[in-house]
Amino acid sequence: MKTNIALLTTLLLALTLLGPVQAQFPMGGGSTQPKALPGTAGDTRPTGTAKIIGSVADSAQGKAVEFASIALFNKSNDKAVDGTVADEKGKFTLPKLPAGQYRVLVSFVGFRNKTIDNVTLVDGQNLDLGSIKLSSSIKTLEEVTVVGQAALIEEKVDRLVYNAEKDITAKGGDATDILRKVPMLSVDLDGNVSLRGSQNIRVLINNKPSTIVANSVADALKQIPADQIKTVEVITSPSAKYDAEGSGGIINIITKKNSLQGLNLNIDSGVGNRGAQLALNGNYRKGKAGFTLGGFGRAIYNTKTSTSLDQSSEVNGVQTLTRQIGDGRSSGMFGQYNLGFDYDLAKDQSLTAGVRYGVRNFANQQDLVTQLFNNNSLTSTSNRNVDAKNLSGTVDANIDYLHTFKPQQEWSISTLYSRNDLTNNFDADLLNSSRQLTSRQRNLNSNINQEFTLQTDYQTPIKKNQLIEFGGKAIFREVNSDYKYLVAGPSGVFSTEANNTLGELTYHQNIAAGYTSYTYTTKNRYTFKGGARYEHTFIDASTREGGNLGVGDYGVLVPSVNASKTFKGTTLKLGFNRRIQRPGLQQLNPNFNAANPQVIQVGNPTLRPELTNNFELGVSKTIGKTFVNATFFGRSTNNAITQVSQPSDSLPGAIVTTYQNIGRQHSYGINLFTNIAFTSKINMGIFLNGFYTSLTGQAMGRDRVSTTFTNTGVNISGGSFLNATFKNGWGAQAFGFMQGNQVQLQGTQGGFAFYTVGVKKEFKDKKASVGLAAENFLNNRFNIHTVLNSPLFNQTNDVYLYNRGIRLTFTYKIGKMTMEAPRKKAKSVNNDDVKSDGQNQGGGGTSNGGGTPRQ
């Protein structure tokens, strides 16, 4: 272990020392002015012997306006001829210009544009425009009139962006309500998220990971209020800069932040028939410093489920039939609190820090009635009342530093500490057919998941249209699970179960990573981005009862290549990347979860990572007021972490589900999305996801020997939304979604439909708003029908969820703030390397402190 730490520390130290060395990658040409930037067209400037120089300053204070934009236009046809950006002293140069008549436009955020007409150049002339004064366009928030709005869904070069702040119907909900509406994503009624049919995704919050997300994506999403989400980014072809983990892709949830000067406080509240919430978020910014403080609490109630289970199995020649019905009730309290700070150390350096604490207290009560039949004869009837608790507390703390040398040239150091204390306990009362208490059971399972991350990144342009990036990262991760089963009679104290079912898992996982990435843009608007990342994982895993588990270290090289071409309103994109998926706590945890003794789950601490190759080809085009996007994709996974079920040898009628590295999965499909703007105030979007999947894996055959199984099928999901904005601050929105059957190795999980409508009223000063939303109001309940089959068992499971809801929301803003130029914030740690559970078969990052999206 000490050797591993030494290797990781050495790697990070070396990369840190290399970061600031500018001489390794000169800007080219000896000029301090940035040329054509990566990701745009190549340098198409004309050649000549004339030159324009000048400087840009604030008319009020006389200070230089750093990085102001200067554009040069031909007077005869008003076409752009050249352009540049002022340096940190406000100075600029436009060299190698031909003789002619020109117009100069100077602009920068927070200032009024300045135009200089009738600029005449002759060959060999050096024209000095002197100091160009820009006047401030600062207004108070009350004076600003919004005349346009961002589209609900946008496509960017490497990601799809859902602008959640434009979503009326999500107010009063959580992140699950937002993600259901994002194209390419599917969210089942338990909150499990899949991207293009894969649940092997990584969810980040403001580009940062969190141990609570690593434990359970579904639980983490319930703790993020929908009102605080600004955008959701879906990244299907990540570059080498991202961690190699997340074989299906990356989902980055960006929360709202305020960069305005002054003090403000936002109050968001909501109440409905199934939940209520209250959030308070404050921001204060003065000069170089900014502070954020927020708190959020949510209560969930009136959540009911019903289950019906029929399963048959054969063990030692005895046929056992299980029939079970159940009724469940769930309730929970969620909360999160955050504190953030950012400070501009100098004009080119910034420091960001934040701490977040999240708490969850979730309870589930279930009453089960079970009948067992042996060879078609009823042998027993039992009643079981289960009281399960899911409790957790999560702490995330980060400190990030960014040094910007010149535009596009920067070096950052990021640190993150994250810890999640998770408790999964249940108490069960066993009653006979006369409902007399006969015995009691208790399962205690305490888990700790903590990690510390150190990361450094450096990027710089080389020549005119190229960008190189490289960096390194070290993650020190520890997982611990302590579990035991206790039993007792109808009264008295609990004691250890006779089979001594107790133990402890200690799992150390340290990761050293390094990457390099190169971007090149041609004059014909072809953009190529390629890179490679190497990650080496050191593992030390042991159990109290079995000692060292012998899980070996491993390394993996993950390349990525992306190319794009834009012409006449059409964009083509081609991408390939390799990703890995490491097992998470729920897959590793050896605790024998028998809350429902007929449907048992247990982890596998010897799991290895899975490896996936992803391909995609996308085309998007704007036709009038209609935007259309189609993406074809292919995914091939080897050594897949797969759920496998088989009959228990010791518990009659029980089916035990665990995880094994035995699967291969191939998927090929298409994502379609279109957005139609009927008018400036009414637009509609339609999205459709469809893919064919083939799964192959090993499971127990009738002869009790491992046998190869294959299952294939088509998965389809889709949805539509309609947005309308009316006069006097009124707005309305409707949304519907359909999820078809999902193919699994040993069967299928049923689909469902979901819909919601909402209206919102904003008052004249925009400081207050009221909203009303209703969901699934025409249906009493949903049915998730799951079927599993194998030579040794058959299982049919129906889960009925009562999901009709209505909620009223209220928002109020306090404070008066003024606008300022955008601030360059320090980048943050981005751990996207662990598989969450999210594998339900239907049976019984800090959010503050800023951080810029990764490119």
Short mmCIF file of C-alpha atoms in Angstrom, two decimals, residues 246-439:
data_model
loop_
_atom_site.label_atom_id
_atom_site.label_comp_id
_atom_site.label_asym_id
_atom_site.label_seq_id
_atom_site.Cartn_x
_atom_site.Cartn_y
_atom_site.Cartn_z
CA GLY A 246 -18.75 5.37 -17.15
CA SER A 247 -19.03 2.95 -20.05
CA GLY A 248 -22.42 4.31 -21.07
CA GLY A 249 -21.44 7.99 -20.83
CA ILE A 250 -21.48 10.92 -18.40
CA ILE A 251 -24.33 13.04 -17.02
CA ASN A 252 -23.26 16.38 -15.56
CA ILE A 253 -25.83 18.28 -13.48
CA ILE A 254 -25.05 22.02 -13.30
CA THR A 255 -26.75 23.91 -10.50
CA LYS A 256 -27.66 27.58 -10.52
CA LYS A 257 -25.04 30.10 -9.49
CA ASN A 258 -25.04 33.86 -9.25
CA SER A 259 -22.15 36.00 -10.53
CA LEU A 260 -23.89 39.34 -9.92
CA GLN A 261 -22.54 41.95 -7.56
CA GLY A 262 -24.52 42.48 -4.36
CA LEU A 263 -26.62 40.39 -2.00
CA ASN A 264 -29.61 38.24 -2.81
CA LEU A 265 -31.72 35.50 -1.27
CA ASN A 266 -33.97 33.04 -3.10
CA ILE A 267 -36.82 31.22 -1.40
CA ASP A 268 -38.30 28.18 -3.15
CA SER A 269 -41.13 26.22 -1.64
CA GLY A 270 -43.65 23.64 -2.73
CA VAL A 271 -46.33 21.39 -1.32
CA GLY A 272 -48.31 18.53 -2.85
CA ASN A 273 -50.16 15.35 -2.07
CA ARG A 274 -46.95 13.24 -2.13
CA GLY A 275 -44.28 15.64 -0.95
CA ALA A 276 -43.23 19.08 0.27
CA GLN A 277 -40.00 21.07 0.19
CA LEU A 278 -38.35 24.30 1.23
CA ALA A 279 -35.08 25.77 -0.07
CA LEU A 280 -33.19 28.92 0.91
CA ASN A 281 -30.20 30.02 -1.19
CA GLY A 282 -28.19 33.17 -0.65
CA ASN A 283 -25.36 34.80 -2.61
CA TYR A 284 -23.12 37.71 -1.78
CA ARG A 285 -20.45 39.16 -4.07
CA LYS A 286 -18.29 42.18 -3.51
CA GLY A 287 -15.34 42.94 -5.72
CA LYS A 288 -13.04 39.93 -5.97
CA ALA A 289 -14.85 37.73 -3.44
CA GLY A 290 -18.05 35.78 -3.60
CA PHE A 291 -19.94 33.66 -1.06
CA THR A 292 -22.82 31.23 -1.37
CA LEU A 293 -24.89 29.63 1.37
CA GLY A 294 -27.81 27.32 0.85
CA GLY A 295 -30.09 24.85 2.53
CA PHE A 296 -32.71 22.47 1.19
CA GLY A 297 -35.14 20.10 2.85
CA ARG A 298 -37.69 17.75 1.33
CA ALA A 299 -40.27 15.39 2.75
CA ILE A 300 -41.77 12.47 0.80
CA TYR A 301 -45.00 10.88 1.98
CA ASN A 302 -48.05 8.98 0.73
CA THR A 303 -45.87 6.71 -1.40
CA LYS A 304 -47.58 3.33 -1.76
CA THR A 305 -46.71 0.16 -3.66
CA SER A 306 -48.23 -3.27 -4.16
CA THR A 307 -46.39 -6.38 -5.32
CA SER A 308 -47.33 -9.77 -6.68
CA LEU A 309 -44.68 -12.47 -7.06
CA ASP A 310 -44.96 -15.95 -8.59
CA GLN A 311 -41.81 -18.01 -8.93
CA SER A 312 -41.05 -21.70 -9.33
CA SER A 313 -37.71 -23.44 -8.82
CA GLU A 314 -36.24 -26.90 -8.70
CA VAL A 315 -33.60 -28.00 -6.17
CA ASN A 316 -32.58 -31.65 -5.73
CA GLY A 317 -35.54 -32.80 -7.79
CA VAL A 318 -38.12 -30.97 -5.65
CA GLN A 319 -40.37 -28.46 -7.40
CA THR A 320 -41.16 -25.44 -5.21
CA LEU A 321 -43.76 -22.82 -6.10
CA THR A 322 -43.80 -19.48 -4.28
CA ARG A 323 -46.74 -17.11 -4.32
CA GLN A 324 -46.39 -13.81 -2.54
CA ILE A 325 -48.35 -10.57 -2.29
CA GLY A 326 -47.23 -7.44 -0.52
CA ASP A 327 -48.21 -3.90 0.36
CA GLY A 328 -45.61 -1.20 0.99
CA ARG A 329 -45.45 2.33 2.34
CA SER A 330 -42.49 4.65 2.02
CA SER A 331 -41.59 7.99 3.54
CA GLY A 332 -38.42 9.99 3.73
CA MET A 333 -36.67 13.20 4.68
CA PHE A 334 -33.85 14.58 2.57
CA GLY A 335 -31.67 17.60 3.14
CA GLN A 336 -28.52 19.27 1.90
CA TYR A 337 -26.55 22.30 3.03
CA ASN A 338 -23.74 24.01 1.18
CA LEU A 339 -21.23 26.80 1.66
CA GLY A 340 -19.09 28.16 -1.17
CA PHE A 341 -16.35 30.74 -1.56
CA ASP A 342 -14.42 32.07 -4.55
CA TYR A 343 -11.73 34.74 -4.71
CA ASP A 344 -9.68 36.32 -7.47
CA LEU A 345 -6.12 36.16 -6.15
CA ALA A 346 -4.94 38.24 -9.11
CA LYS A 347 -6.26 39.18 -12.53
CA ASP A 348 -5.17 35.80 -13.89
CA GLN A 349 -5.56 33.57 -10.82
CA SER A 350 -8.61 32.38 -8.91
CA LEU A 351 -9.32 30.19 -5.91
CA THR A 352 -12.57 28.30 -5.31
CA ALA A 353 -13.61 26.32 -2.24
CA GLY A 354 -16.79 24.65 -1.13
CA VAL A 355 -18.27 22.24 1.36
CA ARG A 356 -21.54 20.33 1.10
CA TYR A 357 -23.36 18.14 3.58
CA GLY A 358 -26.25 15.92 2.58
CA VAL A 359 -28.48 13.80 4.80
CA ARG A 360 -31.07 11.15 4.00
CA ASN A 361 -33.53 9.37 6.29
CA PHE A 362 -35.68 6.97 4.34
CA ALA A 363 -38.07 4.37 5.75
CA ASN A 364 -39.93 1.58 4.00
CA GLN A 365 -42.56 -0.67 5.59
CA GLN A 366 -43.75 -3.78 3.81
CA ASP A 367 -46.27 -6.46 4.72
CA LEU A 368 -45.72 -9.77 2.88
CA VAL A 369 -47.91 -12.85 2.72
CA THR A 370 -46.10 -15.90 1.32
CA GLN A 371 -47.34 -19.35 0.35
CA LEU A 372 -44.98 -22.25 -0.43
CA PHE A 373 -46.00 -25.30 -2.49
CA ASN A 374 -43.86 -28.43 -2.83
CA ASN A 375 -44.82 -30.63 -5.75
CA ASN A 376 -48.16 -28.75 -6.00
CA SER A 377 -49.01 -29.24 -2.29
CA LEU A 378 -49.33 -26.24 0.05
CA THR A 379 -46.70 -26.65 2.77
CA SER A 380 -46.73 -23.29 4.57
CA THR A 381 -48.29 -19.84 4.79
CA SER A 382 -46.41 -17.05 6.53
CA ASN A 383 -46.71 -13.34 7.19
CA ARG A 384 -43.73 -11.04 7.36
CA ASN A 385 -43.74 -7.39 8.41
CA VAL A 386 -40.54 -5.59 7.41
CA ASP A 387 -39.36 -2.18 8.60
CA ALA A 388 -36.31 -1.08 6.58
CA LYS A 389 -34.17 2.01 7.16
CA ASN A 390 -31.89 3.70 4.66
CA LEU A 391 -29.84 6.41 6.37
CA SER A 392 -26.86 8.35 5.11
CA GLY A 393 -24.74 11.42 5.67
CA THR A 394 -22.41 12.76 2.98
CA VAL A 395 -19.65 15.36 3.18
CA ASP A 396 -17.97 16.82 0.07
CA ALA A 397 -15.20 19.44 0.37
CA ASN A 398 -13.13 20.90 -2.44
CA ILE A 399 -10.39 23.49 -3.04
CA ASP A 400 -9.53 24.45 -6.64
CA TYR A 401 -6.92 26.80 -8.11
CA LEU A 402 -6.75 28.18 -11.67
CA HIS A 403 -3.96 30.19 -13.31
CA THR A 404 -4.79 31.66 -16.74
CA PHE A 405 -1.60 32.72 -18.53
CA LYS A 406 -3.27 33.81 -21.78
CA PRO A 407 -6.55 33.00 -23.51
CA GLN A 408 -6.81 29.20 -23.85
CA GLN A 409 -3.58 28.72 -21.89
CA GLU A 410 -4.21 27.70 -18.28
CA TRP A 411 -3.07 25.47 -15.46
CA SER A 412 -5.25 24.18 -12.63
CA ILE A 413 -4.93 22.15 -9.44
CA SER A 414 -8.02 20.57 -7.90
CA THR A 415 -8.59 18.64 -4.68
CA LEU A 416 -11.64 16.87 -3.33
CA TYR A 417 -12.49 14.94 -0.18
CA SER A 418 -15.76 13.01 -0.11
CA ARG A 419 -17.20 10.65 2.49
CA ASN A 420 -20.53 8.86 2.73
CA ASP A 421 -21.69 7.03 5.85
CA LEU A 422 -24.50 4.72 4.81
CA THR A 423 -26.70 2.49 6.97
CA ASN A 424 -29.02 -0.16 5.52
CA ASN A 425 -30.88 -1.97 8.31
CA PHE A 426 -34.11 -3.87 8.56
CA ASP A 427 -36.20 -5.47 11.28
CA ALA A 428 -38.65 -8.24 10.38
CA ASP A 429 -41.45 -9.78 12.41
CA LEU A 430 -42.42 -13.33 11.36
CA LEU A 431 -46.02 -14.36 11.97
CA ASN A 432 -47.84 -17.62 11.36
CA SER A 433 -51.07 -18.06 9.40
CA SER A 434 -53.00 -17.01 12.53
CA ARG A 435 -50.87 -13.83 12.62
CA GLN A 436 -49.18 -14.78 15.88
CA LEU A 437 -45.61 -13.52 16.26
CA THR A 438 -43.22 -16.48 16.11
CA SER A 439 -39.77 -14.92 15.68
#
